[in-house]
Coordinates of C-alpha atoms in Angstrom, one line a residue:
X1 CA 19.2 -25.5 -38.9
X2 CA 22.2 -24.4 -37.2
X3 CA 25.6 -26.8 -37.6
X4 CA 25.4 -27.7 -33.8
X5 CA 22.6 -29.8 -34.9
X6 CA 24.4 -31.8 -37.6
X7 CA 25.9 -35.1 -36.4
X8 CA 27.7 -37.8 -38.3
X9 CA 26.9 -41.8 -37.9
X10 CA 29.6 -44.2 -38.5
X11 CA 28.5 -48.2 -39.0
X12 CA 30.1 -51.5 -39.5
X13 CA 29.4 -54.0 -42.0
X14 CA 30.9 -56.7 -44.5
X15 CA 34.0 -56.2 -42.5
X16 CA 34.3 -52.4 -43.3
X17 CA 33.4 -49.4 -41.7
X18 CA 31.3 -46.6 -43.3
X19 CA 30.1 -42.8 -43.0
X20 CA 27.4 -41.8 -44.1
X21 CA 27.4 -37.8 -45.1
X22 CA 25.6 -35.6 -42.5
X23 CA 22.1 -35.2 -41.3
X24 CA 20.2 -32.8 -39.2
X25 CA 19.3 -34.1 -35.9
X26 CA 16.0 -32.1 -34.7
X27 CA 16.8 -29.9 -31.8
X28 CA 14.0 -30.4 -28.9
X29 CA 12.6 -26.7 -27.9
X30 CA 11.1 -26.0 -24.4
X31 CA 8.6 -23.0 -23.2
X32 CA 8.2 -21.8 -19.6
X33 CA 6.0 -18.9 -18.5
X34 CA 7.1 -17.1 -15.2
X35 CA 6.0 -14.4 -12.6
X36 CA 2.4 -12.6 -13.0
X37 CA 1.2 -12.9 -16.1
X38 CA 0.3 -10.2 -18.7
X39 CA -0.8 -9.5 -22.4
X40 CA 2.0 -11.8 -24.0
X41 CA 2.3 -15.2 -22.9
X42 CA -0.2 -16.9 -25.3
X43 CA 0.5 -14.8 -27.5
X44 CA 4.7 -15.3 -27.3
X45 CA 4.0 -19.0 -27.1
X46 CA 2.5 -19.0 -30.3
X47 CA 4.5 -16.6 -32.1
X48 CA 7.4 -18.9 -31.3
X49 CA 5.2 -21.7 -32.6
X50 CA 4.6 -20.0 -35.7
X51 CA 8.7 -19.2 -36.6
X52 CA 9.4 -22.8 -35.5
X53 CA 6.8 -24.4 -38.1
X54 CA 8.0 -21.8 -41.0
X55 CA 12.3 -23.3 -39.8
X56 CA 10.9 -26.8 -40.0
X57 CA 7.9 -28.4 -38.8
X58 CA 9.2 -31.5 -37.6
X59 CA 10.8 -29.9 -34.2
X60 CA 9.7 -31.4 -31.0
X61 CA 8.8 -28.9 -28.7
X62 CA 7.2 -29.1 -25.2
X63 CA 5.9 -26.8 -22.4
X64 CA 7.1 -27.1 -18.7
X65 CA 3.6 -26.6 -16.8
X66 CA 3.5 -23.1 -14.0
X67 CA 7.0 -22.4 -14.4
X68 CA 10.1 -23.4 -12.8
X69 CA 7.5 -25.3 -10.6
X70 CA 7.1 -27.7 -13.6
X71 CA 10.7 -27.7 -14.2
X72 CA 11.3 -29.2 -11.0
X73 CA 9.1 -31.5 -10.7
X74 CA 9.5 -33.1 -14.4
X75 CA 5.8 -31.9 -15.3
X76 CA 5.5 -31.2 -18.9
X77 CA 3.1 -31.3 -21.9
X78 CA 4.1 -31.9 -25.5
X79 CA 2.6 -30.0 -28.4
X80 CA 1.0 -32.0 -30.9
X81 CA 0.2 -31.4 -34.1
X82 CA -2.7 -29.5 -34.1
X83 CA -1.4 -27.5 -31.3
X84 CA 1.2 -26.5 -33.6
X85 CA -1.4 -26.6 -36.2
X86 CA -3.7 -23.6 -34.4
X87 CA -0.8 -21.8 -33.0
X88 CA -3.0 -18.3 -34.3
X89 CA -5.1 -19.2 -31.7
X90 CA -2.9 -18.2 -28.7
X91 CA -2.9 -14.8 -30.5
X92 CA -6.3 -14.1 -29.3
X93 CA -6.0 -15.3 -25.8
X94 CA -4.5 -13.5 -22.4
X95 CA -2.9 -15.8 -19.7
X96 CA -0.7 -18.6 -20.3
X97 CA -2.0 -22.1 -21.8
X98 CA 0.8 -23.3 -19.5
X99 CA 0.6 -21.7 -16.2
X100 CA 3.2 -19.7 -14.0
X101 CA 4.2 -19.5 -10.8
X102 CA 7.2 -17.5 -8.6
X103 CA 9.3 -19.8 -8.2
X104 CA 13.5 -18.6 -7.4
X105 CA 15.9 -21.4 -8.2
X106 CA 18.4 -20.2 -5.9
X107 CA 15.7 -19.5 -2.6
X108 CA 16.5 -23.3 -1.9
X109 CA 14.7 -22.7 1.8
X110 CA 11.7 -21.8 -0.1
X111 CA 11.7 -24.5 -2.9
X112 CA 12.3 -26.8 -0.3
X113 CA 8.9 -25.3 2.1
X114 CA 7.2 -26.0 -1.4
X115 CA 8.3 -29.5 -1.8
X116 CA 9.7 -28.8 -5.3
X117 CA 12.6 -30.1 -4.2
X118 CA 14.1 -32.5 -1.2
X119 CA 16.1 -31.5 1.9
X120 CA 20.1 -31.7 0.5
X121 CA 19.0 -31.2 -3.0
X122 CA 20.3 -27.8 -4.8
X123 CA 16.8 -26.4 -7.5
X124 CA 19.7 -25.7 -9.9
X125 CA 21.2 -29.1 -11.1
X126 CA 17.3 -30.4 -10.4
X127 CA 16.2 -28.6 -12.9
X128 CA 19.5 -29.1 -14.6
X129 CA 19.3 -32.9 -14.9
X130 CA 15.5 -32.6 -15.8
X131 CA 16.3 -30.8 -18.8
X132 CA 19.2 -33.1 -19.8
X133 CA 16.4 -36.4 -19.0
X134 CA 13.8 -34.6 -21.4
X135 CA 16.9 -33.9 -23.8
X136 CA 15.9 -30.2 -24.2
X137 CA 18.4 -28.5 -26.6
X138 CA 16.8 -25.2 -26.6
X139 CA 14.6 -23.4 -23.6
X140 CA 12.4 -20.1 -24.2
X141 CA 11.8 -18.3 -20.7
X142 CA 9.2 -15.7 -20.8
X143 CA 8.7 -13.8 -18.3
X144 CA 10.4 -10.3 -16.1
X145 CA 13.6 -9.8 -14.6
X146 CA 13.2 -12.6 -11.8
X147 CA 12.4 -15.3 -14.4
X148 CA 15.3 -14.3 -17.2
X149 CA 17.7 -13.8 -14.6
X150 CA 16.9 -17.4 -13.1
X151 CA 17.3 -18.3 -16.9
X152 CA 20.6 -16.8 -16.5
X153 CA 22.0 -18.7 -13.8
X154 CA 20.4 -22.0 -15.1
X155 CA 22.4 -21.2 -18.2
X156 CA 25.6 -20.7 -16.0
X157 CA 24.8 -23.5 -13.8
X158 CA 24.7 -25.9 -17.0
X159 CA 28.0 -24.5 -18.3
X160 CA 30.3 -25.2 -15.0
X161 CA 29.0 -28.9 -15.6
X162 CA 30.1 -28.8 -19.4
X163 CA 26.8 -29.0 -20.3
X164 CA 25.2 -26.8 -23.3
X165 CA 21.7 -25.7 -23.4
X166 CA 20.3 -22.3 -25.5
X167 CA 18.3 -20.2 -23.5
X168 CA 16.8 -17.5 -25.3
X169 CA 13.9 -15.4 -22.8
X170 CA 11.4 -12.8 -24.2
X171 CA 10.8 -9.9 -21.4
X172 CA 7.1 -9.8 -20.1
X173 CA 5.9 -7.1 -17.7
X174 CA 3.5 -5.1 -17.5
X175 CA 5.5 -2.4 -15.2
X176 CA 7.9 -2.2 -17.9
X177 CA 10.6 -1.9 -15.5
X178 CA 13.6 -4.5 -17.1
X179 CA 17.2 -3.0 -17.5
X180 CA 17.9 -2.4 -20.0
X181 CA 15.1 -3.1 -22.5
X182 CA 13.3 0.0 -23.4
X183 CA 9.3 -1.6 -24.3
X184 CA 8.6 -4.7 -22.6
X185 CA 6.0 -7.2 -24.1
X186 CA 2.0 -6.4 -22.6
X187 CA 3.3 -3.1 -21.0
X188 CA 1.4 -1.2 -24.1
X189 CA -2.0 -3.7 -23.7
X190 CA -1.9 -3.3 -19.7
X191 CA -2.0 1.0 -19.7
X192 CA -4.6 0.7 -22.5
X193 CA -7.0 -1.9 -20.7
X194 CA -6.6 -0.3 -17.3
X195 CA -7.5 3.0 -19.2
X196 CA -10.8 1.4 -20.3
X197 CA -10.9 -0.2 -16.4
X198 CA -11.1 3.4 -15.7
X199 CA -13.4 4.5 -18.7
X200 CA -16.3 2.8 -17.0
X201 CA -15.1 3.4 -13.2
X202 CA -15.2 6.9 -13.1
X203 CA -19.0 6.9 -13.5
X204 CA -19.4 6.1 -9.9
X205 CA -19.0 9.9 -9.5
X206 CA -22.4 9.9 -10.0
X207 CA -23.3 8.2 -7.2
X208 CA -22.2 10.7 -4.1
X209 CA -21.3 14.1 -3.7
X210 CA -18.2 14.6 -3.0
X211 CA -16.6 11.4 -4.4
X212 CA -13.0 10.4 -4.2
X213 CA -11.6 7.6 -6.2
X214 CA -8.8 5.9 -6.2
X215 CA -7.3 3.7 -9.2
X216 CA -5.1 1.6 -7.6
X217 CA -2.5 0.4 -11.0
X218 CA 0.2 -2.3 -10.7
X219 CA 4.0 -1.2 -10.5
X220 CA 6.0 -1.8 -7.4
X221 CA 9.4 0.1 -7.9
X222 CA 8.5 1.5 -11.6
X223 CA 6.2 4.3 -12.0
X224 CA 5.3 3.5 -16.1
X225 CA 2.2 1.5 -16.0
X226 CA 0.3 4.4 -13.9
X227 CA 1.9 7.1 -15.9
X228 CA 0.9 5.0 -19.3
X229 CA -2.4 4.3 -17.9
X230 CA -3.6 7.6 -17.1
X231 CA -2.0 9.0 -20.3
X232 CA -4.1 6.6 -22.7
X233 CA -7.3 7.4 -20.3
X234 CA -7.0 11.4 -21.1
X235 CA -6.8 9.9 -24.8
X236 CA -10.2 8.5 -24.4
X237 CA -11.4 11.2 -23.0
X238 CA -10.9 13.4 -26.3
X239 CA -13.2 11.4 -27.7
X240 CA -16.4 12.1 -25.4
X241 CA -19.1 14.7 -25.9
X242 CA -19.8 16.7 -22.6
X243 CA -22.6 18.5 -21.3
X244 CA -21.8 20.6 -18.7
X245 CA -24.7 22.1 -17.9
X246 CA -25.8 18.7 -16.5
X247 CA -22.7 18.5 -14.8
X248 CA -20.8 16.1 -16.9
X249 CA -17.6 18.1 -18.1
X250 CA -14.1 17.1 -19.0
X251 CA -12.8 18.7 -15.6
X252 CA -14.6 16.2 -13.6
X253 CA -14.0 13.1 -15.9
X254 CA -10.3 13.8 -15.4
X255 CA -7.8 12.5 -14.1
X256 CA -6.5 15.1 -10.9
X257 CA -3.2 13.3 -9.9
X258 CA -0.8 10.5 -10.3
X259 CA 1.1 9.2 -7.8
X260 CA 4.3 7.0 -8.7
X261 CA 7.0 5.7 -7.1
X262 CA 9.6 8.1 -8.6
X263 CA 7.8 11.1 -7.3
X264 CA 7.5 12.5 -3.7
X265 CA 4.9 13.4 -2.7
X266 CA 4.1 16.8 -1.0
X267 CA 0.9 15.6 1.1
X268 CA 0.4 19.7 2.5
X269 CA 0.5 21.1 -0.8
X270 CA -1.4 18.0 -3.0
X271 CA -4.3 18.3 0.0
X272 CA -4.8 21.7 -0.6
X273 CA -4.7 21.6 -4.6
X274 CA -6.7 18.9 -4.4
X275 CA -9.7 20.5 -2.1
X276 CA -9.6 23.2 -4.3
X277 CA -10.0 20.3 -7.4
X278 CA -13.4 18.6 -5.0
X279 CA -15.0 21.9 -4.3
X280 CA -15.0 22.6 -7.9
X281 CA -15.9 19.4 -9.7
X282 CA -17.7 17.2 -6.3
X283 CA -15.1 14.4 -6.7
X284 CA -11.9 13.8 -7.0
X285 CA -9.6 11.2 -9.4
X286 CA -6.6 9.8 -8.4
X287 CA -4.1 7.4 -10.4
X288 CA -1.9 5.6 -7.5
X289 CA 0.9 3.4 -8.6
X290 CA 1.2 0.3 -5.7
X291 CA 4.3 1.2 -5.2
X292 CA 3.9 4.5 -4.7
X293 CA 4.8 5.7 -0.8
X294 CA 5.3 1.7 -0.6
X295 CA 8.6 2.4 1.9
X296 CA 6.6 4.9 4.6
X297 CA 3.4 2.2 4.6
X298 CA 6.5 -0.9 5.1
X299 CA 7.6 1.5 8.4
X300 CA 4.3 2.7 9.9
X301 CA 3.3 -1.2 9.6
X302 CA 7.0 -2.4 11.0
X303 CA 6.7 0.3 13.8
X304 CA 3.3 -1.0 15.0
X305 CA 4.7 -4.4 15.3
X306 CA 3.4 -6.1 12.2
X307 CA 4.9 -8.1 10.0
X308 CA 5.5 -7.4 6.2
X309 CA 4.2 -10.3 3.9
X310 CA 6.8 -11.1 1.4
X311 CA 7.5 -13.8 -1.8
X312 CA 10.2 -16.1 -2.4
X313 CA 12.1 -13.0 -3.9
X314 CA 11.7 -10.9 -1.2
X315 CA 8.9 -8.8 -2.7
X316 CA 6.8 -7.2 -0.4
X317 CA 3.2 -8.9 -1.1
X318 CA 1.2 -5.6 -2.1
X319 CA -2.4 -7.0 -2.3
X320 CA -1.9 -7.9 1.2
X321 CA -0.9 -4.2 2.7
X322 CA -3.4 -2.4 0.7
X323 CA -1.8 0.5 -0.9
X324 CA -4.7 2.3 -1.9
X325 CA -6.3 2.4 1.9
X326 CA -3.8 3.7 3.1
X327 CA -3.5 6.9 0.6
X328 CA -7.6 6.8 1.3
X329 CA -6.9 7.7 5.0
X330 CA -4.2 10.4 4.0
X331 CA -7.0 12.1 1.7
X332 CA -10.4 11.8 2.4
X333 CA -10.9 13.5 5.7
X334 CA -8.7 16.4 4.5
X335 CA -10.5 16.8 1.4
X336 CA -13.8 16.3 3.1
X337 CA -15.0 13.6 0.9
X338 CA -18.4 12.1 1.6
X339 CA -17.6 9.1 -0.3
X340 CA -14.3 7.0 -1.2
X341 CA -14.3 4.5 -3.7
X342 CA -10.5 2.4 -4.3
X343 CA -10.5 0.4 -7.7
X344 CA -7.4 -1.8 -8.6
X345 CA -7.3 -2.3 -12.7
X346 CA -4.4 -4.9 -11.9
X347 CA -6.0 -8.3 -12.9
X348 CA -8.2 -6.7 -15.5
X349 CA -5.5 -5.4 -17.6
X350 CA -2.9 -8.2 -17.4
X351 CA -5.4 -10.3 -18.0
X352 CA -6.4 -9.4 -21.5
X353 CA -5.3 -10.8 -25.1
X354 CA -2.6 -8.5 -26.4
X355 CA -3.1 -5.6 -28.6
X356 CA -2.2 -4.1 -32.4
X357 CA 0.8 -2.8 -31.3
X358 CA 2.0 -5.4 -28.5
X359 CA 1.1 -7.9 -31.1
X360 CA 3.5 -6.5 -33.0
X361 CA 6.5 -6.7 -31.3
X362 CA 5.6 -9.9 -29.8
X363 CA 5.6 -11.6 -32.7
X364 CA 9.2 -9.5 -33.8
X365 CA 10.8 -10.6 -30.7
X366 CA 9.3 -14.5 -31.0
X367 CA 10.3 -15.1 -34.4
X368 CA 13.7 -13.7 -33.6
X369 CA 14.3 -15.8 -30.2
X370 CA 13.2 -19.2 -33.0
X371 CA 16.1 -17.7 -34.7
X372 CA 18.8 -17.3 -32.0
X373 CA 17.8 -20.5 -30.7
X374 CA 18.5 -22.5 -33.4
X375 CA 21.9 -20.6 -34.3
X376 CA 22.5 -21.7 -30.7
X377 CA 23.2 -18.2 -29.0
X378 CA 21.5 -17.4 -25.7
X379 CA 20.0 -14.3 -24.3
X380 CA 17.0 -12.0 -24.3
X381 CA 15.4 -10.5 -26.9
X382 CA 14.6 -7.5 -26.4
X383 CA 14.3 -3.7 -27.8
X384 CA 17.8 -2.7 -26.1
X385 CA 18.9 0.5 -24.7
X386 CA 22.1 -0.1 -25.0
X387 CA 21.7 -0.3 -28.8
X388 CA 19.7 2.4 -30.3
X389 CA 16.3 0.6 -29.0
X390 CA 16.7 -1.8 -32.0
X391 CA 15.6 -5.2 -31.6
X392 CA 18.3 -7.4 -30.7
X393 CA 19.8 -10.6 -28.1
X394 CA 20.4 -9.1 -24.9
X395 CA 23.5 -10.8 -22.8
X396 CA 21.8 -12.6 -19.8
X397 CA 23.7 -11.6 -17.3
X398 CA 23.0 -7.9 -17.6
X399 CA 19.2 -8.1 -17.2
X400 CA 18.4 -6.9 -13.7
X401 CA 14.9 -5.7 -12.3
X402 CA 13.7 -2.4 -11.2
X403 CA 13.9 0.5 -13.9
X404 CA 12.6 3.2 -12.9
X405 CA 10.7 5.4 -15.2
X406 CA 12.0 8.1 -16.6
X407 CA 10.1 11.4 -15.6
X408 CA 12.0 13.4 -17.9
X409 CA 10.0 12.0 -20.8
X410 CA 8.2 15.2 -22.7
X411 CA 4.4 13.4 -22.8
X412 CA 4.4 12.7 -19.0
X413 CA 6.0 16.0 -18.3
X414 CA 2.7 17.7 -20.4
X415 CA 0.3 15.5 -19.4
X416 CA 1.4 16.5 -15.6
X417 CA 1.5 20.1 -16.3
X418 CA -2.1 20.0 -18.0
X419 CA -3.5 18.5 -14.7
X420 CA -1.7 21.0 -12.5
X421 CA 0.3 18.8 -10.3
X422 CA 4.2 19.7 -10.1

């Protein structure tokens, strides 16, 4: 264990005073999932389960329950012994066993509207002092941006009161959109299960002439999830037999366009490819990123008098202003289809257990925030841009939100080409 943890003990007796040599005092570890979830937060939990038992079995740990909801309000559970004892299990599970929720630390309006905290109070020494009452040495956040950089100004918010606490966050998302770490955790699982989503979706071709559909993927600012969904669909598709002379071919199986935030879209030009694409195959395939054209739907609404739904962090609540109708009303009369179907993937593919290679590197990045955490450093562990991509502890305070996804990348740029869209 790490030196922080060993203390000396001084006693009187007989008259004299003695001290005994040192001994370890067991650090107390704490897990909080925050944000949407996604392949990775069982999965992480148990992974940091798993390193913890192999350092020494006796550490106390604990799991704050949804968040920094259960942060606030002192609502924990402690892991017992077979918890810790059937840690594999969480390896074979999506969600979290703990729960999340959004939930900013320094929105005090809105922690305030939720009752997570009184009128006067400030979330940040709440949750402060709650951590200091459950004598938490060591806290594993794990979750996006919003969550690690709450993290962050807990940590800071700790050390203006003299007070020391580890935090050490793993980076879950499924947009993969965290400066600057290059993979995050369930990003892999959440293209590869909305590319099955898909797999089964695209049947309803069969149903009308004419068809367009709409897969409506998760990824407000960042483009990657679409891109990385779509790219692992075409995979699947190499593996089909066709028979076109029944009108099942690769061309109408495919996908015709992806639409992500990064990308402007030419609506004159894309109309016209894509009539050419229905009059060809009778349907139509579209990948749409939620965040795609997200800033022209925000004004049409604004300009009509409406009012944007947001969260406590300002995000414009997507589900709510449905994306994918709008781009349905941009399309389908221009592209005369007789049919539009608009199928989100979202809570499929977050949902699910992680997969071979998320796995992986969840269990890489686990074992090595165990580590950090008991030498007593803080930060993120992450696979960092700023260092070759290598596996490493990423300083808080540089962790921001929003990546955008890089275009330039030679399988996107091929996989565009292929479907004809510039």
């Amino acid at each position: 264990l790490s030196q922080q943890y060993i203390k000396e003990v001084s006693f009187q007796g007989c008259g004299n005073t003695y001290v005994c040599p040192s001994y370890p005092i067991m650090p107390k570890v704490a897990f909080l999932t925050s944000g949407g979830i996604a392949p990775c937060l069982s999965a992480s939990i148990g992974g940091l389960i798993e390193k913890y038992n192999q350092l020494d079995s006796d550490i106390e740990m604990i799991g704050y329950m949804h968040g920094y909801r259960g942060l606030l309000l002192g609502k924990s559970v402690a892991f017992s012994k077979e918890v810790k004892d059937n840690f594999h299990v969480l390896y074979d599970f999506g969600g979290s066993p703990i729960g999340n929720s959004r939930v900013k630390l320094t929105n005090i309006e809105d922690c305030i509207k939720k009752g997570y905290v009184s009128k006067g109070q400030d979330p940040l020494e709440v949750a402060a002092k709650q951590l200091e009452k459950d004598n938490i040495d060591i806290l594993h956040t794990i979750g996006g941006d919003d969550t690690n950089t709450m993290a962050a100004a807990l940590a800071a918010h700790l050390e203006k009161s003299g007070k020391t606490l580890t935090v050490v966050g793993l980076p879950k998302t499924v947009d993969n959109d965290v400066i600057p770490v290059k993979q995050t955790l369930g990003a892999w699982t959440a293209a590869e299960q909305g590319a099955r989503f898909f797999q089964n979706i695209v049947n309803e071709n069969t149903t009308s002439r004419r068809q367009l559909i709409i897969h409506e993927v998760m990824g407000r600012h960042c483009g990657w999830l679409t891109a990385g969904t779509a790219y692992e669909y075409r995979k699947l598709l190499e593996n089909n037999n066709y028979l076109p002379e029944l009108f099942i071919s690769k061309d109408r199986w495919d996908v015709h366009a992806v639409y992500i935030p990064e990308l402007d879209i030419d609506f004159a030009s894309e109309t016209a490819r894509l009539r050419k694409i229905m009059d060809s195959n009778d349907c139509v395939n579209i990948f749409l990123s939620e965040g795609a054209g997200m800033d022209t739907i925000v004004r049409e609404i604004e300009a009509g008098g409406g009012k944007v739904p947001r969260d406590a962090f300002g995000h414009v609540r997507l589900d709510e202003i449905n994306p994918g109708q709008w781009f349905a009303k941009q399309f389908s009369e221009a592209l005369g289809a007789d049919k539009t179907l608009i199928q989100k993937s979202g809570y499929f593919a977050r949902s699910a257990k992680p997969g071979l290679r998320d796995l992986d590197l969840i269990k890489k990045s686990a074992f090595m925030a165990a580590e950090m955490g008991l030498k007593g450093k803080s930060g993120l562990v992450g696979l960092d841009e700023n260092n070759e991509d290598k596996l490493g502890l990423i300083d808080l305070q540089i962790i921001e939100g929003g990546k955008e996804f890089d275009t330039s990348q030679s399988w996107f740029g091929d996989m565009m080409a292929d479907i004809g869209q510039k």
